[in-house]
JSON list of C-alpha atoms in Angstrom, two decimals:
[
{"chain": "A", "resi": 265, "resn": "MET", "atom": "CA", "xyz": [0.00, 0.00, 0.00]},
{"chain": "A", "resi": 266, "resn": "LEU", "atom": "CA", "xyz": [1.32, 3.44, -0.96]},
{"chain": "A", "resi": 267, "resn": "GLU", "atom": "CA", "xyz": [2.06, 5.93, 1.76]},
{"chain": "A", "resi": 268, "resn": "PRO", "atom": "CA", "xyz": [0.43, 9.42, 1.40]},
{"chain": "A", "resi": 269, "resn": "ARG", "atom": "CA", "xyz": [3.84, 10.88, 0.59]},
{"chain": "A", "resi": 270, "resn": "ASP", "atom": "CA", "xyz": [4.36, 8.35, -2.23]},
{"chain": "A", "resi": 271, "resn": "MET", "atom": "CA", "xyz": [0.90, 9.15, -3.62]},
{"chain": "A", "resi": 272, "resn": "ALA", "atom": "CA", "xyz": [1.74, 12.87, -3.66]},
{"chain": "A", "resi": 273, "resn": "VAL", "atom": "CA", "xyz": [4.95, 12.18, -5.61]},
{"chain": "A", "resi": 274, "resn": "ASP", "atom": "CA", "xyz": [3.00, 10.08, -8.11]},
{"chain": "A", "resi": 275, "resn": "ASP", "atom": "CA", "xyz": [0.52, 12.92, -8.60]},
{"chain": "A", "resi": 276, "resn": "ILE", "atom": "CA", "xyz": [3.36, 15.35, -9.33]},
{"chain": "A", "resi": 277, "resn": "VAL", "atom": "CA", "xyz": [4.87, 12.95, -11.86]},
{"chain": "A", "resi": 278, "resn": "ARG", "atom": "CA", "xyz": [1.52, 12.49, -13.61]},
{"chain": "A", "resi": 279, "resn": "GLN", "atom": "CA", "xyz": [0.88, 16.22, -13.73]},
{"chain": "A", "resi": 280, "resn": "GLY", "atom": "CA", "xyz": [4.38, 17.15, -14.91]},
{"chain": "A", "resi": 281, "resn": "LEU", "atom": "CA", "xyz": [5.85, 17.02, -18.38]},
{"chain": "A", "resi": 282, "resn": "SER", "atom": "CA", "xyz": [6.69, 13.70, -19.93]},
{"chain": "A", "resi": 283, "resn": "ARG", "atom": "CA", "xyz": [10.20, 13.25, -21.29]},
{"chain": "A", "resi": 284, "resn": "LEU", "atom": "CA", "xyz": [8.96, 13.71, -24.84]},
{"chain": "A", "resi": 285, "resn": "GLU", "atom": "CA", "xyz": [7.04, 16.84, -23.90]},
{"chain": "A", "resi": 286, "resn": "PHE", "atom": "CA", "xyz": [10.09, 18.25, -22.12]},
{"chain": "A", "resi": 287, "resn": "ALA", "atom": "CA", "xyz": [12.32, 17.61, -25.15]},
{"chain": "A", "resi": 288, "resn": "ASP", "atom": "CA", "xyz": [9.71, 19.17, -27.41]},
{"chain": "A", "resi": 289, "resn": "GLU", "atom": "CA", "xyz": [9.55, 22.34, -25.31]},
{"chain": "A", "resi": 290, "resn": "ILE", "atom": "CA", "xyz": [13.36, 22.60, -25.28]},
{"chain": "A", "resi": 291, "resn": "LEU", "atom": "CA", "xyz": [13.47, 22.40, -29.07]},
{"chain": "A", "resi": 292, "resn": "ARG", "atom": "CA", "xyz": [10.68, 24.98, -29.41]},
{"chain": "A", "resi": 293, "resn": "ALA", "atom": "CA", "xyz": [12.66, 27.39, -27.23]},
{"chain": "A", "resi": 294, "resn": "ALA", "atom": "CA", "xyz": [15.96, 26.75, -29.02]},
{"chain": "A", "resi": 295, "resn": "ALA", "atom": "CA", "xyz": [14.48, 27.59, -32.43]},
{"chain": "A", "resi": 296, "resn": "SER", "atom": "CA", "xyz": [11.56, 29.90, -31.80]},
{"chain": "A", "resi": 297, "resn": "PRO", "atom": "CA", "xyz": [10.01, 31.57, -34.87]},
{"chain": "A", "resi": 298, "resn": "GLU", "atom": "CA", "xyz": [11.15, 35.00, -33.65]},
{"chain": "A", "resi": 299, "resn": "ARG", "atom": "CA", "xyz": [14.79, 33.87, -33.43]},
{"chain": "A", "resi": 300, "resn": "ILE", "atom": "CA", "xyz": [14.70, 32.21, -36.84]},
{"chain": "A", "resi": 301, "resn": "GLY", "atom": "CA", "xyz": [13.28, 35.40, -38.36]},
{"chain": "A", "resi": 302, "resn": "THR", "atom": "CA", "xyz": [15.91, 37.56, -36.70]},
{"chain": "A", "resi": 303, "resn": "VAL", "atom": "CA", "xyz": [18.78, 35.36, -37.94]},
{"chain": "A", "resi": 304, "resn": "LEU", "atom": "CA", "xyz": [17.54, 35.26, -41.55]},
{"chain": "A", "resi": 305, "resn": "THR", "atom": "CA", "xyz": [16.93, 39.01, -41.56]},
{"chain": "A", "resi": 306, "resn": "GLY", "atom": "CA", "xyz": [20.47, 39.61, -40.33]},
{"chain": "A", "resi": 307, "resn": "ILE", "atom": "CA", "xyz": [22.03, 37.25, -42.87]},
{"chain": "A", "resi": 308, "resn": "LEU", "atom": "CA", "xyz": [20.26, 38.72, -45.90]},
{"chain": "A", "resi": 309, "resn": "ARG", "atom": "CA", "xyz": [20.37, 42.35, -44.72]},
{"chain": "A", "resi": 310, "resn": "ASP", "atom": "CA", "xyz": [24.17, 42.43, -44.90]},
{"chain": "A", "resi": 311, "resn": "ARG", "atom": "CA", "xyz": [24.24, 41.04, -48.45]},
{"chain": "A", "resi": 312, "resn": "LEU", "atom": "CA", "xyz": [21.34, 42.77, -50.16]},
{"chain": "A", "resi": 313, "resn": "THR", "atom": "CA", "xyz": [22.92, 43.50, -53.52]},
{"chain": "A", "resi": 314, "resn": "VAL", "atom": "CA", "xyz": [21.77, 41.65, -56.63]},
{"chain": "A", "resi": 315, "resn": "GLY", "atom": "CA", "xyz": [23.84, 41.65, -59.81]},
{"chain": "A", "resi": 316, "resn": "PRO", "atom": "CA", "xyz": [24.81, 43.12, -62.07]},
{"chain": "A", "resi": 317, "resn": "MET", "atom": "CA", "xyz": [23.51, 40.04, -63.88]},
{"chain": "A", "resi": 318, "resn": "PRO", "atom": "CA", "xyz": [23.48, 39.78, -67.69]},
{"chain": "A", "resi": 319, "resn": "PHE", "atom": "CA", "xyz": [20.32, 38.54, -69.41]},
{"chain": "A", "resi": 320, "resn": "GLY", "atom": "CA", "xyz": [18.64, 38.54, -72.79]},
{"chain": "A", "resi": 321, "resn": "PRO", "atom": "CA", "xyz": [20.14, 37.62, -76.17]},
{"chain": "A", "resi": 322, "resn": "GLY", "atom": "CA", "xyz": [23.91, 37.68, -75.95]},
{"chain": "A", "resi": 323, "resn": "GLY", "atom": "CA", "xyz": [23.75, 39.21, -72.48]},
{"chain": "A", "resi": 324, "resn": "LEU", "atom": "CA", "xyz": [23.07, 42.63, -73.97]},
{"chain": "A", "resi": 325, "resn": "MET", "atom": "CA", "xyz": [20.99, 43.63, -70.96]},
{"chain": "A", "resi": 326, "resn": "SER", "atom": "CA", "xyz": [21.83, 43.55, -67.26]},
{"chain": "A", "resi": 327, "resn": "VAL", "atom": "CA", "xyz": [20.02, 44.08, -63.97]},
{"chain": "A", "resi": 328, "resn": "HIS", "atom": "CA", "xyz": [21.49, 45.51, -60.79]},
{"chain": "A", "resi": 329, "resn": "ALA", "atom": "CA", "xyz": [19.58, 45.99, -57.53]},
{"chain": "A", "resi": 330, "resn": "VAL", "atom": "CA", "xyz": [20.47, 47.27, -54.09]},
{"chain": "A", "resi": 331, "resn": "GLY", "atom": "CA", "xyz": [18.18, 47.84, -51.15]},
{"chain": "A", "resi": 332, "resn": "ARG", "atom": "CA", "xyz": [17.29, 47.42, -47.53]},
{"chain": "A", "resi": 333, "resn": "MET", "atom": "CA", "xyz": [15.68, 44.59, -45.65]},
{"chain": "A", "resi": 334, "resn": "GLN", "atom": "CA", "xyz": [12.77, 45.05, -43.28]},
{"chain": "A", "resi": 335, "resn": "ASP", "atom": "CA", "xyz": [12.04, 42.79, -40.32]},
{"chain": "A", "resi": 336, "resn": "ALA", "atom": "CA", "xyz": [10.93, 39.28, -41.16]},
{"chain": "A", "resi": 337, "resn": "THR", "atom": "CA", "xyz": [7.61, 37.80, -40.11]},
{"chain": "A", "resi": 338, "resn": "VAL", "atom": "CA", "xyz": [7.35, 34.09, -39.32]},
{"chain": "A", "resi": 339, "resn": "GLU", "atom": "CA", "xyz": [4.34, 31.79, -39.43]},
{"chain": "A", "resi": 340, "resn": "SER", "atom": "CA", "xyz": [4.32, 28.45, -37.64]},
{"chain": "A", "resi": 341, "resn": "ASP", "atom": "CA", "xyz": [2.41, 25.47, -38.99]},
{"chain": "A", "resi": 342, "resn": "VAL", "atom": "CA", "xyz": [-0.37, 24.91, -36.45]},
{"chain": "A", "resi": 343, "resn": "ARG", "atom": "CA", "xyz": [-0.18, 21.17, -37.11]},
{"chain": "A", "resi": 344, "resn": "ASP", "atom": "CA", "xyz": [3.61, 20.84, -37.03]},
{"chain": "A", "resi": 345, "resn": "HIS", "atom": "CA", "xyz": [5.82, 23.35, -35.19]},
{"chain": "A", "resi": 346, "resn": "THR", "atom": "CA", "xyz": [8.91, 22.01, -36.96]},
{"chain": "A", "resi": 347, "resn": "ARG", "atom": "CA", "xyz": [7.73, 23.73, -40.16]},
{"chain": "A", "resi": 348, "resn": "LEU", "atom": "CA", "xyz": [7.91, 27.50, -40.49]},
{"chain": "A", "resi": 349, "resn": "THR", "atom": "CA", "xyz": [7.23, 30.02, -43.24]},
{"chain": "A", "resi": 350, "resn": "VAL", "atom": "CA", "xyz": [9.42, 33.13, -43.17]},
{"chain": "A", "resi": 351, "resn": "HIS", "atom": "CA", "xyz": [8.41, 36.26, -45.10]},
{"chain": "A", "resi": 352, "resn": "LEU", "atom": "CA", "xyz": [11.32, 38.61, -45.83]},
{"chain": "A", "resi": 353, "resn": "PRO", "atom": "CA", "xyz": [10.19, 42.03, -47.13]},
{"chain": "A", "resi": 354, "resn": "MET", "atom": "CA", "xyz": [12.58, 44.47, -48.76]},
{"chain": "A", "resi": 355, "resn": "VAL", "atom": "CA", "xyz": [12.71, 47.63, -50.83]},
{"chain": "A", "resi": 356, "resn": "LEU", "atom": "CA", "xyz": [15.03, 47.65, -53.86]},
{"chain": "A", "resi": 357, "resn": "ARG", "atom": "CA", "xyz": [16.37, 50.28, -56.24]},
{"chain": "A", "resi": 358, "resn": "VAL", "atom": "CA", "xyz": [16.68, 48.49, -59.58]},
{"chain": "A", "resi": 359, "resn": "ASP", "atom": "CA", "xyz": [18.63, 49.52, -62.69]},
{"chain": "A", "resi": 360, "resn": "VAL", "atom": "CA", "xyz": [18.05, 47.62, -65.92]},
{"chain": "A", "resi": 361, "resn": "HIS", "atom": "CA", "xyz": [20.67, 48.50, -68.54]},
{"chain": "A", "resi": 362, "resn": "VAL", "atom": "CA", "xyz": [19.85, 48.03, -72.22]},
{"chain": "A", "resi": 363, "resn": "GLY", "atom": "CA", "xyz": [22.74, 49.13, -74.38]},
{"chain": "A", "resi": 364, "resn": "GLY", "atom": "CA", "xyz": [23.50, 52.69, -73.36]},
{"chain": "A", "resi": 365, "resn": "MET", "atom": "CA", "xyz": [20.09, 53.23, -71.75]},
{"chain": "A", "resi": 366, "resn": "CYS", "atom": "CA", "xyz": [19.05, 52.61, -68.15]},
{"chain": "A", "resi": 367, "resn": "ALA", "atom": "CA", "xyz": [15.55, 51.98, -66.82]},
{"chain": "A", "resi": 368, "resn": "LYS", "atom": "CA", "xyz": [15.27, 52.88, -63.13]},
{"chain": "A", "resi": 369, "resn": "PHE", "atom": "CA", "xyz": [12.72, 51.25, -60.83]},
{"chain": "A", "resi": 370, "resn": "LEU", "atom": "CA", "xyz": [11.67, 51.08, -57.21]},
{"chain": "A", "resi": 371, "resn": "ALA", "atom": "CA", "xyz": [10.47, 47.63, -56.18]},
{"chain": "A", "resi": 372, "resn": "GLY", "atom": "CA", "xyz": [8.74, 46.21, -53.14]},
{"chain": "A", "resi": 373, "resn": "VAL", "atom": "CA", "xyz": [9.83, 42.58, -52.83]},
{"chain": "A", "resi": 374, "resn": "CYS", "atom": "CA", "xyz": [8.89, 39.82, -50.42]},
{"chain": "A", "resi": 375, "resn": "ILE", "atom": "CA", "xyz": [10.74, 36.49, -50.30]},
{"chain": "A", "resi": 376, "resn": "ARG", "atom": "CA", "xyz": [8.98, 33.46, -48.83]},
{"chain": "A", "resi": 377, "resn": "VAL", "atom": "CA", "xyz": [11.34, 30.91, -47.29]},
{"chain": "A", "resi": 378, "resn": "LEU", "atom": "CA", "xyz": [10.04, 27.55, -46.06]},
{"chain": "A", "resi": 379, "resn": "ILE", "atom": "CA", "xyz": [11.98, 26.23, -43.06]},
{"chain": "A", "resi": 380, "resn": "ALA", "atom": "CA", "xyz": [12.09, 22.68, -41.70]},
{"chain": "A", "resi": 381, "resn": "LEU", "atom": "CA", "xyz": [13.55, 21.91, -38.28]},
{"chain": "A", "resi": 382, "resn": "ALA", "atom": "CA", "xyz": [15.23, 18.49, -38.14]},
{"chain": "A", "resi": 383, "resn": "LEU", "atom": "CA", "xyz": [16.78, 16.62, -35.22]},
{"chain": "A", "resi": 384, "resn": "ASP", "atom": "CA", "xyz": [20.43, 15.60, -35.28]},
{"chain": "A", "resi": 385, "resn": "ARG", "atom": "CA", "xyz": [22.52, 13.49, -32.90]},
{"chain": "A", "resi": 386, "resn": "PRO", "atom": "CA", "xyz": [23.36, 13.73, -30.10]},
{"chain": "A", "resi": 387, "resn": "CYS", "atom": "CA", "xyz": [21.04, 16.63, -29.24]},
{"chain": "A", "resi": 388, "resn": "ALA", "atom": "CA", "xyz": [20.99, 19.24, -31.96]},
{"chain": "A", "resi": 389, "resn": "LEU", "atom": "CA", "xyz": [18.51, 20.99, -34.19]},
{"chain": "A", "resi": 390, "resn": "LEU", "atom": "CA", "xyz": [19.11, 21.66, -37.88]},
{"chain": "A", "resi": 391, "resn": "VAL", "atom": "CA", "xyz": [17.47, 24.69, -39.48]},
{"chain": "A", "resi": 392, "resn": "GLN", "atom": "CA", "xyz": [16.93, 23.67, -43.10]},
{"chain": "A", "resi": 393, "resn": "PRO", "atom": "CA", "xyz": [15.62, 26.28, -45.58]},
{"chain": "A", "resi": 394, "resn": "ALA", "atom": "CA", "xyz": [14.00, 24.97, -48.75]},
{"chain": "A", "resi": 395, "resn": "PRO", "atom": "CA", "xyz": [15.28, 26.30, -52.09]},
{"chain": "A", "resi": 396, "resn": "VAL", "atom": "CA", "xyz": [13.63, 29.59, -53.07]},
{"chain": "A", "resi": 397, "resn": "SER", "atom": "CA", "xyz": [11.91, 29.60, -56.46]},
{"chain": "A", "resi": 398, "resn": "PRO", "atom": "CA", "xyz": [10.77, 32.66, -58.44]},
{"chain": "A", "resi": 399, "resn": "ALA", "atom": "CA", "xyz": [7.22, 31.73, -57.40]},
{"chain": "A", "resi": 400, "resn": "ASP", "atom": "CA", "xyz": [8.30, 32.38, -53.78]},
{"chain": "A", "resi": 401, "resn": "VAL", "atom": "CA", "xyz": [9.20, 36.00, -54.63]},
{"chain": "A", "resi": 402, "resn": "THR", "atom": "CA", "xyz": [6.47, 38.63, -54.84]},
{"chain": "A", "resi": 403, "resn": "VAL", "atom": "CA", "xyz": [7.41, 41.80, -56.74]},
{"chain": "A", "resi": 404, "resn": "ARG", "atom": "CA", "xyz": [5.61, 45.12, -56.99]},
{"chain": "A", "resi": 405, "resn": "ILE", "atom": "CA", "xyz": [7.49, 47.47, -59.29]},
{"chain": "A", "resi": 406, "resn": "HIS", "atom": "CA", "xyz": [7.27, 51.18, -60.03]},
{"chain": "A", "resi": 407, "resn": "GLY", "atom": "CA", "xyz": [9.03, 52.86, -62.95]},
{"chain": "A", "resi": 408, "resn": "VAL", "atom": "CA", "xyz": [10.98, 55.97, -61.96]},
{"chain": "A", "resi": 409, "resn": "ASN", "atom": "CA", "xyz": [12.04, 57.30, -65.37]},
{"chain": "A", "resi": 410, "resn": "THR", "atom": "CA", "xyz": [10.25, 57.26, -68.74]},
{"chain": "A", "resi": 411, "resn": "LEU", "atom": "CA", "xyz": [11.98, 54.12, -70.02]},
{"chain": "A", "resi": 412, "resn": "ALA", "atom": "CA", "xyz": [11.17, 52.28, -66.80]},
{"chain": "A", "resi": 413, "resn": "ARG", "atom": "CA", "xyz": [7.51, 53.30, -66.91]},
{"chain": "A", "resi": 414, "resn": "TRP", "atom": "CA", "xyz": [7.27, 51.94, -70.44]},
{"chain": "A", "resi": 415, "resn": "ALA", "atom": "CA", "xyz": [9.11, 48.74, -69.51]},
{"chain": "A", "resi": 416, "resn": "SER", "atom": "CA", "xyz": [6.89, 48.16, -66.46]},
{"chain": "A", "resi": 417, "resn": "ARG", "atom": "CA", "xyz": [3.83, 48.05, -68.72]},
{"chain": "A", "resi": 418, "resn": "THR", "atom": "CA", "xyz": [5.34, 45.16, -70.70]},
{"chain": "A", "resi": 419, "resn": "GLY", "atom": "CA", "xyz": [5.26, 42.91, -67.62]},
{"chain": "A", "resi": 420, "resn": "VAL", "atom": "CA", "xyz": [8.78, 41.64, -68.32]},
{"chain": "A", "resi": 421, "resn": "VAL", "atom": "CA", "xyz": [10.73, 43.23, -65.49]},
{"chain": "A", "resi": 422, "resn": "SER", "atom": "CA", "xyz": [8.86, 41.76, -62.48]},
{"chain": "A", "resi": 423, "resn": "PRO", "atom": "CA", "xyz": [9.40, 38.06, -63.45]},
{"chain": "A", "resi": 424, "resn": "LEU", "atom": "CA", "xyz": [13.03, 38.85, -64.30]},
{"chain": "A", "resi": 425, "resn": "LEU", "atom": "CA", "xyz": [13.62, 40.49, -60.93]},
{"chain": "A", "resi": 426, "resn": "ALA", "atom": "CA", "xyz": [11.84, 37.64, -59.10]},
{"chain": "A", "resi": 427, "resn": "ALA", "atom": "CA", "xyz": [14.15, 35.11, -60.76]},
{"chain": "A", "resi": 428, "resn": "GLU", "atom": "CA", "xyz": [17.27, 37.12, -59.91]},
{"chain": "A", "resi": 429, "resn": "VAL", "atom": "CA", "xyz": [16.22, 37.67, -56.27]},
{"chain": "A", "resi": 430, "resn": "ALA", "atom": "CA", "xyz": [15.43, 33.95, -55.88]},
{"chain": "A", "resi": 431, "resn": "ALA", "atom": "CA", "xyz": [18.84, 32.99, -57.28]},
{"chain": "A", "resi": 432, "resn": "HIS", "atom": "CA", "xyz": [20.55, 35.52, -55.01]},
{"chain": "A", "resi": 433, "resn": "ALA", "atom": "CA", "xyz": [18.71, 34.23, -51.93]},
{"chain": "A", "resi": 434, "resn": "ASN", "atom": "CA", "xyz": [19.67, 30.63, -52.75]},
{"chain": "A", "resi": 435, "resn": "THR", "atom": "CA", "xyz": [23.33, 31.60, -53.16]},
{"chain": "A", "resi": 436, "resn": "ILE", "atom": "CA", "xyz": [23.30, 33.07, -49.64]},
{"chain": "A", "resi": 437, "resn": "LEU", "atom": "CA", "xyz": [21.27, 30.29, -47.98]},
{"chain": "A", "resi": 438, "resn": "GLU", "atom": "CA", "xyz": [23.48, 27.58, -49.53]},
{"chain": "A", "resi": 439, "resn": "ASP", "atom": "CA", "xyz": [26.73, 29.25, -48.47]},
{"chain": "A", "resi": 440, "resn": "PRO", "atom": "CA", "xyz": [28.83, 26.65, -46.55]},
{"chain": "A", "resi": 441, "resn": "THR", "atom": "CA", "xyz": [29.85, 29.33, -44.04]},
{"chain": "A", "resi": 442, "resn": "LEU", "atom": "CA", "xyz": [26.26, 29.37, -42.77]},
{"chain": "A", "resi": 443, "resn": "THR", "atom": "CA", "xyz": [26.47, 25.75, -41.61]},
{"chain": "A", "resi": 444, "resn": "ALA", "atom": "CA", "xyz": [27.41, 26.81, -38.07]},
{"chain": "A", "resi": 445, "resn": "VAL", "atom": "CA", "xyz": [24.40, 29.13, -37.91]},
{"chain": "A", "resi": 446, "resn": "SER", "atom": "CA", "xyz": [21.99, 26.48, -39.17]},
{"chain": "A", "resi": 447, "resn": "ARG", "atom": "CA", "xyz": [22.93, 23.91, -36.49]},
{"chain": "A", "resi": 448, "resn": "ILE", "atom": "CA", "xyz": [21.80, 24.57, -32.92]},
{"chain": "A", "resi": 449, "resn": "ASP", "atom": "CA", "xyz": [23.67, 22.33, -30.46]},
{"chain": "A", "resi": 450, "resn": "VAL", "atom": "CA", "xyz": [21.39, 22.15, -27.43]},
{"chain": "A", "resi": 451, "resn": "LEU", "atom": "CA", "xyz": [23.91, 20.26, -25.29]},
{"chain": "A", "resi": 452, "resn": "ASP", "atom": "CA", "xyz": [26.55, 22.90, -26.02]},
{"chain": "A", "resi": 453, "resn": "LEU", "atom": "CA", "xyz": [24.15, 25.64, -24.96]},
{"chain": "A", "resi": 454, "resn": "ILE", "atom": "CA", "xyz": [23.46, 23.85, -21.67]},
{"chain": "A", "resi": 455, "resn": "ASP", "atom": "CA", "xyz": [27.17, 23.22, -21.05]},
{"chain": "A", "resi": 456, "resn": "ARG", "atom": "CA", "xyz": [27.98, 26.89, -21.63]},
{"chain": "A", "resi": 457, "resn": "ALA", "atom": "CA", "xyz": [25.20, 27.96, -19.26]},
{"chain": "A", "resi": 458, "resn": "TRP", "atom": "CA", "xyz": [26.70, 25.79, -16.49]},
{"chain": "A", "resi": 459, "resn": "SER", "atom": "CA", "xyz": [30.30, 26.78, -17.25]},
{"chain": "A", "resi": 460, "resn": "SER", "atom": "CA", "xyz": [29.58, 30.51, -17.30]},
{"chain": "A", "resi": 461, "resn": "GLY", "atom": "CA", "xyz": [27.82, 30.35, -13.97]},
{"chain": "A", "resi": 462, "resn": "LEU", "atom": "CA", "xyz": [24.51, 31.62, -15.37]},
{"chain": "A", "resi": 463, "resn": "ILE", "atom": "CA", "xyz": [22.53, 28.89, -13.63]},
{"chain": "A", "resi": 464, "resn": "LEU", "atom": "CA", "xyz": [24.13, 29.42, -10.19]},
{"chain": "A", "resi": 465, "resn": "ASP", "atom": "CA", "xyz": [23.85, 33.19, -10.55]},
{"chain": "A", "resi": 466, "resn": "ARG", "atom": "CA", "xyz": [20.08, 32.86, -10.42]},
{"chain": "A", "resi": 467, "resn": "PHE", "atom": "CA", "xyz": [20.32, 31.54, -6.86]},
{"chain": "A", "resi": 468, "resn": "SER", "atom": "CA", "xyz": [22.86, 34.09, -5.65]},
{"chain": "A", "resi": 469, "resn": "ALA", "atom": "CA", "xyz": [21.01, 37.14, -7.01]}
]
């Protein structure tokens, strides 16, 4: 027969988190949507220059774009928190050179990046972005000069810019130097918290 004290302990165990629930909460905290959005914004913000890239017959035309990144927004899949959709908005100044002429545009661009979180041994989380396609890039373009206003009516520039932005985003996201950023070692984080005294400091404060 269980003693009252043993029954109380059993109640606490039943009401507490299971091991799987605990691990799940740790992983949610290690790769929260807000942190993923902040990291991607920081990575792309520092490298937001596209081109100049040649295109058209014989590469007679080229596109060059520079701009600024705004803060990302992140949506979690309500059915699976290991899947995220990141929206990266930006404003670009775009120059399209055709021979000796230049069409100047302002463009509002939003890149959609699908993220999958995968587990890795011994206790790590991999942040895996899917390749960005032109269909993942929304472009709203405004012609600044006369040539650009004419070109914008042809509907050619927006798909071209979407393709170039997608290719640029993939070049950055596939950069081997980002491997360290895309792997979150949970055990290392815990070890550093113990070693730095952060955990004990909470009791001495």
